[in-house]
Coordinates of C-alpha atoms and ligand atoms in Angstrom, one line a residue:
X641 CA 7.8 -29.4 0.3
X642 CA 8.6 -31.7 -2.4
X643 CA 8.3 -28.8 -5.1
X644 CA 10.4 -26.6 -4.0
X645 CA 12.9 -26.1 -1.3
X646 CA 12.2 -24.5 1.4
X647 CA 11.3 -26.2 5.2
X648 CA 8.3 -23.8 6.0
X649 CA 8.8 -25.5 9.8
X650 CA 12.3 -24.0 9.9
X651 CA 11.5 -20.4 8.1
X652 CA 8.5 -20.3 10.5
X653 CA 10.7 -20.5 13.9
X654 CA 13.4 -18.4 12.9
X655 CA 11.0 -15.9 12.3
X656 CA 10.2 -16.6 16.2
X657 CA 6.3 -18.4 14.6
X658 CA 5.2 -20.8 16.5
X659 CA 3.7 -23.6 13.2
X660 CA 0.9 -25.5 13.3
X661 CA 1.1 -23.6 17.8
X662 CA -1.0 -20.3 18.7
X663 CA 0.9 -17.4 18.4
X664 CA 0.8 -14.6 20.6
X665 CA -1.6 -11.8 18.4
X666 CA -0.6 -8.8 20.8
X667 CA 2.3 -6.9 20.5
X668 CA 2.8 -3.4 22.7
X669 CA 6.6 -3.8 23.3
X670 CA 5.8 -7.8 25.0
X671 CA 4.1 -10.1 22.6
X672 CA 1.3 -11.6 24.4
X673 CA -1.8 -13.5 23.5
X674 CA -4.7 -11.7 23.1
X675 CA -7.6 -13.3 24.5
X676 CA -10.3 -12.7 21.6
X677 CA -10.8 -16.5 19.8
X678 CA -8.1 -18.0 17.3
X679 CA -7.6 -17.2 14.1
X680 CA -5.5 -19.8 11.5
X681 CA -3.7 -19.0 8.7
X682 CA -3.4 -21.4 5.7
X683 CA -1.4 -20.9 2.7
X684 CA -3.4 -20.3 0.1
X685 CA -0.5 -22.3 -2.1
X686 CA -2.4 -25.6 -0.7
X687 CA -4.7 -24.9 2.2
X688 CA -2.1 -26.2 5.1
X689 CA -2.0 -24.8 8.0
X690 CA 0.6 -22.7 8.6
X691 CA 0.0 -21.5 11.9
X692 CA -2.7 -20.6 14.1
X693 CA -3.3 -16.7 16.4
X694 CA -4.6 -15.4 18.9
X695 CA -6.8 -12.8 18.5
X696 CA -7.5 -9.4 20.3
X697 CA -10.1 -8.1 21.8
X698 CA -11.2 -4.4 22.7
X699 CA -9.7 -5.0 26.5
X700 CA -6.3 -6.0 24.1
X701 CA -6.5 -3.4 22.1
X702 CA -6.8 0.0 24.4
X703 CA -3.7 -2.0 26.1
X704 CA -1.9 -1.4 23.1
X705 CA -3.3 2.2 22.5
X706 CA -2.4 3.1 26.1
X707 CA 1.7 2.0 25.6
X708 CA 1.7 3.6 22.5
X709 CA 0.4 7.0 24.7
X710 CA 2.8 6.0 27.1
X711 CA 6.1 6.3 25.2
X712 CA 4.8 8.5 23.4
X713 CA 5.9 12.2 25.2
X714 CA 9.4 10.6 25.4
X715 CA 9.6 9.4 21.9
X716 CA 9.0 12.7 20.0
X717 CA 11.0 14.3 22.2
X718 CA 13.9 11.8 21.0
X719 CA 16.2 14.5 17.9
X720 CA 14.3 12.8 14.4
X721 CA 17.8 11.7 13.5
X722 CA 18.1 10.0 16.3
X723 CA 14.7 8.5 15.5
X724 CA 16.0 8.0 11.9
X725 CA 18.9 5.8 13.8
X726 CA 16.8 3.6 15.3
X727 CA 14.3 3.1 11.4
X728 CA 17.8 2.6 9.8
X729 CA 18.4 -0.4 12.9
X730 CA 15.6 -2.0 11.8
X731 CA 15.9 -1.8 8.2
X732 CA 19.2 -3.9 8.6
X733 CA 17.4 -5.7 11.0
X734 CA 14.7 -6.5 7.7
X735 CA 17.9 -7.5 5.3
X736 CA 18.7 -9.7 7.9
X737 CA 16.1 -11.3 8.0
X738 CA 14.9 -11.0 4.0
X739 CA 15.3 -14.5 2.7
X740 CA 13.0 -15.8 5.8
X741 CA 10.3 -13.2 5.0
X742 CA 10.2 -13.1 1.7
X743 CA 9.6 -17.0 1.7
X744 CA 6.4 -16.1 4.6
X745 CA 5.2 -13.2 3.0
X746 CA 4.8 -15.9 0.3
X747 CA 3.7 -18.7 2.3
X748 CA 0.7 -17.3 3.5
X749 CA -0.2 -14.5 1.2
X750 CA 0.6 -16.2 -2.2
X751 CA 2.9 -14.3 -4.2
X752 CA 5.5 -15.5 -5.8
X753 CA 8.8 -15.2 -4.1
X754 CA 10.6 -13.2 -6.0
X755 CA 7.2 -10.8 -5.3
X756 CA 8.2 -11.6 -1.9
X757 CA 11.4 -11.0 -1.6
X758 CA 10.6 -7.3 -3.3
X759 CA 8.4 -6.7 -1.1
X760 CA 10.3 -7.0 1.9
X761 CA 13.2 -5.1 -0.4
X762 CA 10.1 -2.0 -0.8
X763 CA 10.7 -2.4 3.3
X764 CA 14.8 -1.4 3.3
X765 CA 13.9 1.1 0.3
X766 CA 11.4 2.9 2.8
X767 CA 13.7 2.1 6.0
X768 CA 16.9 3.9 3.9
X769 CA 14.2 7.0 2.7
X770 CA 12.9 7.8 6.0
X771 CA 16.2 7.6 7.9
X772 CA 17.3 10.7 4.7
X773 CA 14.3 12.2 5.9
X774 CA 14.7 11.4 9.0
X775 CA 17.1 14.9 8.1
X776 CA 14.7 16.9 6.5
X777 CA 11.5 17.8 7.3
X778 CA 11.5 20.8 6.3
X779 CA 9.9 23.5 7.2
X780 CA 10.0 26.6 5.5
X781 CA 10.5 30.5 6.0
X782 CA 8.5 33.3 5.4
X783 CA 8.7 37.3 5.2
X784 CA 7.2 39.1 7.6
X785 CA 5.6 42.0 6.6
X786 CA 6.2 43.5 10.1
X787 CA 10.0 44.8 10.9
X788 CA 11.5 42.8 12.9
X789 CA 9.3 40.0 13.0
X790 CA 10.4 36.2 11.7
X791 CA 7.6 34.1 10.4
X792 CA 8.0 30.5 9.7
X793 CA 6.4 26.8 9.9
X794 CA 7.2 23.5 11.8
X795 CA 6.2 20.1 11.7
X796 CA 5.3 18.5 15.1
X797 CA 3.4 14.8 15.9
X798 CA 1.1 13.6 15.4
X799 CA 0.7 11.5 17.9
X800 CA -0.6 7.7 17.5
X801 CA -0.7 6.7 13.6
X802 CA -3.3 3.4 13.1
X803 CA -2.3 1.7 10.1
X804 CA -5.1 -0.5 9.0
X805 CA -3.4 -3.3 5.8
X806 CA -4.3 -4.8 3.5
X807 CA -3.3 -8.8 2.3
X808 CA -1.6 -7.5 -0.8
X809 CA 1.1 -5.9 0.5
X810 CA 1.1 -8.0 4.1
X811 CA 4.0 -5.9 5.5
X812 CA 5.8 -3.2 2.4
X813 CA 2.8 -1.7 3.3
X814 CA 2.8 -1.4 7.0
X815 CA 6.5 0.0 6.3
X816 CA 5.7 2.5 4.0
X817 CA 3.4 4.0 6.9
X818 CA 5.2 3.2 10.1
X819 CA 9.1 4.0 9.3
X820 CA 8.0 7.7 8.1
X821 CA 5.8 7.5 10.9
X822 CA 8.7 6.8 13.3
X823 CA 10.8 9.9 12.0
X824 CA 7.9 12.0 11.9
X825 CA 8.3 11.8 15.7
X826 CA 4.7 9.5 16.3
X827 CA 4.2 5.7 17.5
X828 CA 2.4 3.3 15.3
X829 CA -1.2 0.9 16.4
X830 CA -0.8 -1.9 13.2
X831 CA -4.0 -3.4 12.3
X832 CA -3.3 -5.6 9.8
X833 CA -4.8 -7.7 8.0
X834 CA -7.0 -10.8 9.6
X835 CA -5.9 -13.0 6.2
X836 CA -2.1 -12.4 6.5
X837 CA -1.8 -12.2 10.9
X838 CA 1.4 -14.0 10.7
X839 CA 3.8 -12.3 8.4
X840 CA 2.7 -9.4 10.3
X841 CA 4.1 -10.9 13.5
X842 CA 6.7 -11.5 12.0
X843 CA 7.6 -8.3 11.6
X844 CA 7.3 -7.2 15.1
X845 CA 9.5 -9.7 16.0
X846 CA 12.4 -8.7 13.4
X847 CA 12.0 -5.2 14.6
X848 CA 11.5 -6.2 18.6
X849 CA 15.3 -6.8 19.1
X850 CA 15.6 -3.6 17.9
X851 CA 13.2 -2.0 20.4
X852 CA 15.0 -4.0 23.1
X853 CA 18.2 -2.9 22.6
X854 CA 17.6 0.8 21.5
X855 CA 15.3 1.5 24.5
X856 CA 12.4 2.0 22.5
X857 CA 9.5 -0.8 22.9
X858 CA 6.1 0.4 22.9
X859 CA 6.4 3.3 19.8
X860 CA 5.3 0.2 17.4
X861 CA 2.0 -1.7 18.5
X862 CA 0.5 -5.0 16.6
X863 CA -3.1 -5.6 17.4
X864 CA -4.4 -8.6 15.6
X865 CA -8.6 -8.8 15.9
X866 CA -11.4 -8.3 13.8
X867 CA -13.7 -5.5 12.5
X868 CA -15.5 -5.0 16.2
X869 CA -13.2 -6.1 18.7
X870 CA -10.1 -3.5 16.2
X871 CA -10.8 -2.2 13.7
X872 CA -14.2 0.0 14.5
X873 CA -12.4 1.3 18.1
X874 CA -9.4 2.2 16.2
X875 CA -12.0 4.0 13.5
X876 CA -13.5 6.2 16.4
X877 CA -10.6 6.4 18.5
X878 CA -10.1 10.3 19.4
X879 CA -6.5 9.6 20.7
X880 CA -5.8 8.3 16.5
X881 CA -5.6 10.9 15.1
X882 CA -4.3 9.8 12.1
X883 CA -6.0 6.5 10.4
X884 CA -4.0 5.0 6.7
X885 CA -6.2 2.2 6.0
X886 CA -5.3 0.2 2.5
X887 CA -8.4 -1.7 1.3
X888 CA -11.2 -1.2 -1.1
X889 CA -12.8 1.3 -1.9
X890 CA -15.6 -0.3 -0.2
X891 CA -13.7 -0.4 2.6
X892 CA -12.8 3.3 2.4
X893 CA -16.9 3.9 2.0
X894 CA -16.8 3.2 5.5
X895 CA -13.1 4.6 6.9
X896 CA -13.4 7.7 5.3
X897 CA -16.7 9.0 7.1
X898 CA -16.5 7.7 10.0
X899 CA -13.5 8.9 11.1
X900 CA -14.0 12.6 9.7
X901 CA -17.3 12.3 12.2
X902 CA -14.8 12.5 14.9
X903 CA -12.7 14.9 12.2
X904 CA -10.2 12.8 12.6
X905 CA -7.5 12.4 9.6
X906 CA -7.5 9.2 7.0
X907 CA -5.0 8.6 4.5
X908 CA -6.5 5.7 2.2
X909 CA -5.1 3.9 -0.6
X910 CA -8.1 2.5 -2.2
X911 CA -9.2 0.8 -5.0
X912 CA -7.8 1.1 -8.6
X913 CA -8.7 0.3 -11.8
X914 CA -5.8 0.8 -14.2
X915 CA -4.7 0.6 -18.0
X916 CA -2.2 0.5 -20.1
X917 CA -2.8 1.8 -23.3
X918 CA -0.7 0.8 -26.6
X919 CA 0.5 3.2 -28.9
X920 CA 0.9 1.6 -32.8
X921 CA 4.4 4.1 -32.3
X922 CA 4.6 2.2 -29.5
X923 CA 7.9 -1.0 -28.8
X924 CA 5.4 -3.7 -28.6
X925 CA 7.8 -6.0 -27.3
X926 CA 8.2 -4.0 -23.5
X927 CA 4.9 -3.5 -23.5
X928 CA 4.3 -7.0 -24.1
X929 CA 6.2 -7.6 -21.0
X930 CA 4.9 -3.9 -19.2
X931 CA 1.2 -5.9 -19.9
X932 CA 2.0 -9.2 -18.7
X933 CA 3.6 -8.6 -15.9
X934 CA 0.7 -6.2 -14.7
X935 CA -2.1 -8.0 -15.3
X936 CA -0.8 -11.5 -13.9
X937 CA 2.1 -10.1 -11.1
X938 CA 0.9 -10.9 -7.5
X939 CA -2.4 -13.3 -8.9
X940 CA -3.2 -9.7 -10.3
X941 CA -4.2 -8.9 -6.7
X942 CA -1.8 -5.4 -6.3
X943 CA -4.0 -2.0 -6.6
X944 CA -1.6 -1.5 -9.2
X945 CA -2.7 -4.1 -11.2
X946 CA -2.9 -3.5 -15.0
X947 CA -6.9 -4.1 -15.8
X948 CA -7.4 -2.8 -18.9
X949 CA -5.6 -2.5 -21.9
X950 CA -6.1 0.1 -24.8
X951 CA -4.2 -0.6 -28.1
X952 CA -4.3 1.1 -30.8
X953 CA -7.1 -0.4 -33.9
X954 CA -3.8 -0.6 -36.3
X955 CA -1.6 -3.4 -34.2
X956 CA -4.8 -4.5 -31.7
X957 CA -5.5 -7.8 -33.6
X958 CA -1.9 -9.0 -33.1
X959 CA -0.6 -7.9 -30.5
X960 CA -3.8 -9.6 -28.5
X961 CA -2.3 -12.0 -30.2
X962 CA 0.9 -12.0 -28.9
X963 CA -0.3 -10.9 -25.7
X964 CA -2.2 -14.2 -25.6
X965 CA 0.8 -16.7 -26.4
X966 CA 3.0 -15.1 -24.2
X967 CA 0.2 -16.7 -21.7
X968 CA 0.7 -19.9 -22.8
X969 CA 3.9 -19.7 -21.0
X970 CA 3.4 -18.3 -18.0
X971 CA 3.8 -21.0 -15.1
X972 CA 0.8 -21.2 -12.6
X973 CA 1.5 -23.1 -9.5
X974 CA 3.1 -23.5 -5.8
X975 CA 4.4 -19.5 -5.5
X976 CA 7.5 -20.8 -3.4
X977 CA 8.5 -23.2 -6.9
X978 CA 10.7 -21.8 -9.2
X979 CA 9.8 -20.3 -12.8
X980 CA 6.5 -19.9 -11.5
X981 CA 4.6 -16.6 -12.4
X982 CA 1.3 -16.5 -10.9
X983 CA 0.5 -18.3 -7.6
X984 CA -2.5 -18.7 -6.3
X985 CA -4.6 -15.7 -5.2
X986 CA -5.3 -15.3 -1.3
X987 CA -8.3 -17.5 -0.5
X988 CA -11.6 -19.5 -1.9
X989 CA -13.8 -16.3 -1.8
X990 CA -11.4 -14.4 -4.1
X991 CA -11.6 -18.0 -6.5
X992 CA -15.8 -17.3 -6.5
X993 CA -14.7 -13.5 -7.0
X994 CA -13.3 -14.8 -10.2
X995 CA -15.5 -16.6 -11.1
X996 CA -18.6 -14.8 -10.8
X997 CA -16.7 -12.2 -13.4
X998 CA -15.7 -14.6 -15.5
X999 CA -19.2 -16.1 -15.9
X1000 CA -20.7 -11.8 -16.3
X1001 CA -18.5 -11.2 -18.8
X1002 CA -19.6 -14.1 -21.0
X1003 CA -23.4 -12.8 -20.1
X1004 CA -22.4 -9.7 -20.6
X1005 CA -21.2 -10.6 -24.2
X1006 CA -17.2 -10.4 -23.6
X1007 CA -14.9 -13.0 -26.1
X1008 CA -12.5 -14.7 -23.2
X1009 CA -9.5 -15.0 -25.5
X1010 CA -7.6 -17.3 -22.8
X1011 CA -8.0 -18.8 -19.2
X1012 CA -11.2 -18.2 -17.4
X1013 CA -10.8 -21.1 -15.9
X1014 CA -10.2 -22.5 -12.0
X1015 CA -7.8 -25.6 -11.6
X1016 CA -8.6 -28.4 -10.5
X1017 CA -5.7 -29.2 -7.9
X1018 CA -5.1 -27.9 -4.0
X1019 CA -5.2 -24.0 -2.9
X1020 CA -7.0 -21.1 -4.7
X1021 CA -5.6 -21.2 -8.3
X1022 CA -7.1 -19.4 -11.1
X1023 CA -6.2 -18.9 -14.3
X1024 CA -5.2 -15.4 -15.4
X1025 CA -7.4 -14.2 -18.1
X1026 CA -7.9 -12.0 -21.2
X1027 CA -10.9 -11.2 -22.2
X1028 CA -11.9 -8.9 -25.8
X1029 CA -14.7 -6.1 -24.7
X1030 CA -15.9 -2.8 -26.0
X1031 CA -14.5 0.3 -24.8
X1032 CA -18.6 0.6 -22.8
X1033 CA -18.0 -2.8 -21.4
X1034 CA -19.7 -2.0 -17.4
X1035 CA -17.8 -4.8 -15.9
X1036 CA -14.6 -3.1 -16.6
X1037 CA -15.5 -0.3 -14.7
X1038 CA -15.2 -2.4 -11.7
X1039 CA -11.6 -3.5 -9.6
X1040 CA -12.3 -7.7 -9.4
X1041 CA -9.1 -8.5 -7.6
X1042 CA -8.0 -11.3 -9.7
X1043 CA -6.2 -11.4 -13.1
X1044 CA -8.7 -10.4 -15.4
X1045 CA -7.5 -8.7 -17.9
X1046 CA -10.2 -6.8 -20.7
X1047 CA -8.2 -5.5 -24.2
X1048 CA -10.3 -2.7 -25.8
X1049 CA -9.4 -1.2 -29.0
X1050 CA -8.8 2.3 -29.6
X1051 CA -8.7 4.4 -31.7
X1052 CA -5.9 7.4 -31.2
X1053 CA -4.3 8.4 -27.6
X1054 CA -7.5 11.1 -27.2
X1055 CA -10.4 8.4 -28.0
X1056 CA -7.6 6.3 -25.0
X1057 CA -7.3 9.2 -22.1
X1058 CA -11.8 10.0 -22.8
X1059 CA -11.7 6.3 -21.9
X1060 CA -9.1 5.5 -19.5
X1061 CA -10.1 7.8 -17.2
X1062 CA -13.9 7.2 -17.2
X1063 CA -13.8 5.2 -14.3
X1064 CA -14.6 5.8 -10.5
X1065 CA -11.1 4.2 -9.9
X1066 CA -7.8 7.3 -10.5
X1067 CA -5.1 5.4 -9.1
X1068 CA -2.4 4.1 -12.0
X1069 CA -2.4 4.4 -15.9
X1070 CA 0.5 3.7 -18.5
X1071 CA 0.8 4.6 -21.7
X1072 CA 3.5 2.8 -24.4
X1073 CA 4.8 5.1 -26.9
X1074 CA 7.4 6.6 -28.9
X1075 CA 5.6 10.0 -29.8
X1076 CA 6.8 12.8 -27.8
X1077 CA 3.7 14.5 -28.8
X1078 CA 1.9 11.8 -27.7
X1079 CA 3.6 10.8 -24.1
X1080 CA 3.4 14.5 -23.6
X1081 CA -0.2 14.2 -24.5
X1082 CA -1.2 12.3 -21.5
X1083 CA 1.1 13.7 -18.9
X1084 CA -1.4 17.3 -19.5
X1085 CA -4.1 19.0 -18.2
X1086 CA -6.0 16.7 -20.4
X1087 CA -4.2 13.5 -19.4
X1088 CA -4.6 11.3 -17.4
X1089 CA -6.2 11.1 -14.4
X1090 CA -4.7 8.9 -12.0
X1091 CA -2.1 9.4 -9.3
X1092 CA 1.0 7.4 -11.4
X1093 CA 1.0 7.8 -14.6
X1094 CA 3.7 6.5 -16.8
X1095 CA 5.5 6.3 -19.8
X1096 CA 6.8 3.3 -21.5
X1097 CA 6.1 1.5 -18.0
X1098 CA 3.5 -0.9 -16.5
X1099 CA 0.8 0.3 -14.1
X1100 CA 2.2 -1.7 -11.3
X1101 CA 5.4 -1.7 -9.7
X1102 CA 6.5 2.3 -8.3
X1103 CA 9.6 2.6 -6.5
X1104 CA 10.7 4.5 -3.0
X1105 CA 11.0 7.7 -3.3
X1106 CA 8.0 9.1 -5.4
X1107 CA 4.2 10.1 -3.5
X1108 CA 1.9 6.5 -4.3
X1109 CA -1.8 6.7 -4.5
X1110 CA -4.5 7.7 -6.7
X1111 CA -7.6 10.1 -6.9
X1112 CA -11.7 9.5 -7.2
X1113 CA -12.8 6.3 -5.6
X1114 CA -9.0 5.4 -5.0
X1115 CA -8.9 8.1 -2.2
X1116 CA -6.9 11.0 -2.1
X1117 CA -4.2 9.4 0.0
X1118 CA -0.1 9.8 -1.4
X1119 CA 2.3 7.3 0.7
X1120 CA 6.3 6.5 0.5
X1121 CA 7.7 9.1 -1.0
X1122 CA 8.4 13.1 -2.2
X1123 CA 6.9 14.9 0.7
X1124 CA 3.5 12.1 1.8
X1125 CA 5.1 12.4 5.8
X1126 CA 3.4 16.2 5.6
X1127 CA 0.6 13.8 6.2
X1128 CA 1.8 11.8 9.2
X1129 CA 2.6 15.9 11.7
X1130 CA 1.2 18.5 12.2
X1131 CA 2.0 22.2 10.9
X1132 CA 3.2 24.9 13.0
X1133 CA 3.0 28.8 12.2
X1134 CA 5.2 30.9 14.5
X1135 CA 5.4 34.5 13.5
X1136 CA 7.8 36.0 15.9
X1137 CA 9.2 39.7 17.4
X1138 CA 12.3 40.3 17.9
X1139 CA 11.1 44.0 17.8
X1140 CA 10.9 46.6 20.7
X1141 CA 7.1 47.4 18.9
X1142 CA 3.9 45.7 18.6
X1143 CA 3.1 46.2 14.6
X1144 CA 0.0 45.1 14.2
X1145 CA -1.0 42.9 10.6
X1146 CA -2.9 45.0 7.5
X1147 CA -1.8 48.2 9.4
X1148 CA -5.1 47.6 11.9
X1149 CA -4.9 50.2 14.8
X1150 CA -5.5 49.9 17.7
X1151 CA -4.6 52.8 20.1
X1152 CA -5.2 51.8 23.5
Ligands
LIG2515 C1 -0.7 -2.3 -3.3 O1 -1.2 -2.8 -4.9 O2 -1.6 -2.2 -2.3 O3 3.3 -0.2 -7.4 C2 0.7 -1.9 -3.8 C3 3.9 -1.3 -6.9 C4 4.0 -1.8 -5.5 C5 2.9 -1.3 -4.4 C6 1.5 -1.6 -4.4 N1 5.2 -0.9 -5.4 O4 2.8 -2.2 -7.7

């Protein structure tokens, strides 16, 4: 409490969380204690116990699925704009609780308060987007080759959407999926990360009043539980036609094939290994801030985090020197303390991962320019690190979920694009240049192979409205904008004959 102004107990209580007490790990229109073991949520900021959660078992999971299935037949028949109105009210409820929920995101996950608030804003933005979408969800009309025939496509809800979310965006990514799924007429079953259960419960508490007042309890369900009790049953459940999963590539390689084995659909949002290229004609002040925010923001735990910086040879030494100097002014500390730009990483395992990566950088000949140490204080704090490495440095091909930035020197844009693309992941990418030719080269078919390609903008911090996601081992999924809604619906092609004859397509004759 000493370092910041948030009264944690009061904030938790306002969000419906019992501080220090046991909280319900199941929400299926009613909050219920799961019948599994207790799960403790500790803040990575100082290790303090925030609260515990009574986790779900398989039987609780079953009840949640049944609740969703029972709500679905009525929900799917509500007009889409009426469903949009329910989402609008959820957005309003989030606006009313933005400060508390943002602070809880910071406290439980560790991102600094401005980012915690930004995450809740991202939920509000996707709510607004989904409300508009609820009056769209367009299908095409085609011209039939047959006279007096009408051909068109329409979109129907899928049913239950399973949402597996990660700790790093513990609430926004649920909203990306759930709000779109709701306007599409689906019901949702949420399995949040076991590292951030309280934010999930708080979100359900925030929207519970809306669901109650609008008569739609049961469309949104929550099960907090482990892989065996909840995760695996969800992947194997034929009643869940779509599983949307956010997490590591390792997790995606389990989820994808397992859902595919029952010919279910998955929407995968996996790891990134995002590069930022700085050309010698770039606005270097802008590139500097973008790099620092991209590499250090969220303590390097975004899937869009800048992990590789490629600087053109002529400016590499000077730009790197400025970047190292700017790291010196980055305040590391409690995420609720004002002025702090780098909070803790999520837990002790993340600290160990960081330590192992730093050790490997040294062993394999990388040069640590700054950082490299774990802070000697309560909580999971590591120093943002910059390492100078050659373009073929093996470790730089892996995603270490920590604030470690590899700096490489490149000769020209062709080499930069080649090195950038030569990794297994394909989420986000950026180039800083004032040359129109270089920008277009980067955006061309022979340019960046990522799902997101930015010019004079960093790799992280995408806004709602564009389709978010990536290629290769990032999993291919798209969420949160454009026509990403199509993943949450099934397409139906309809041909309607209003004539008196039955002509067959392709001129086929069949007389009887
Ligand atoms: C993630 O890290 O899983 O573009 C999502 C960004 C955020 C979303 C990141 N809007 O960095």
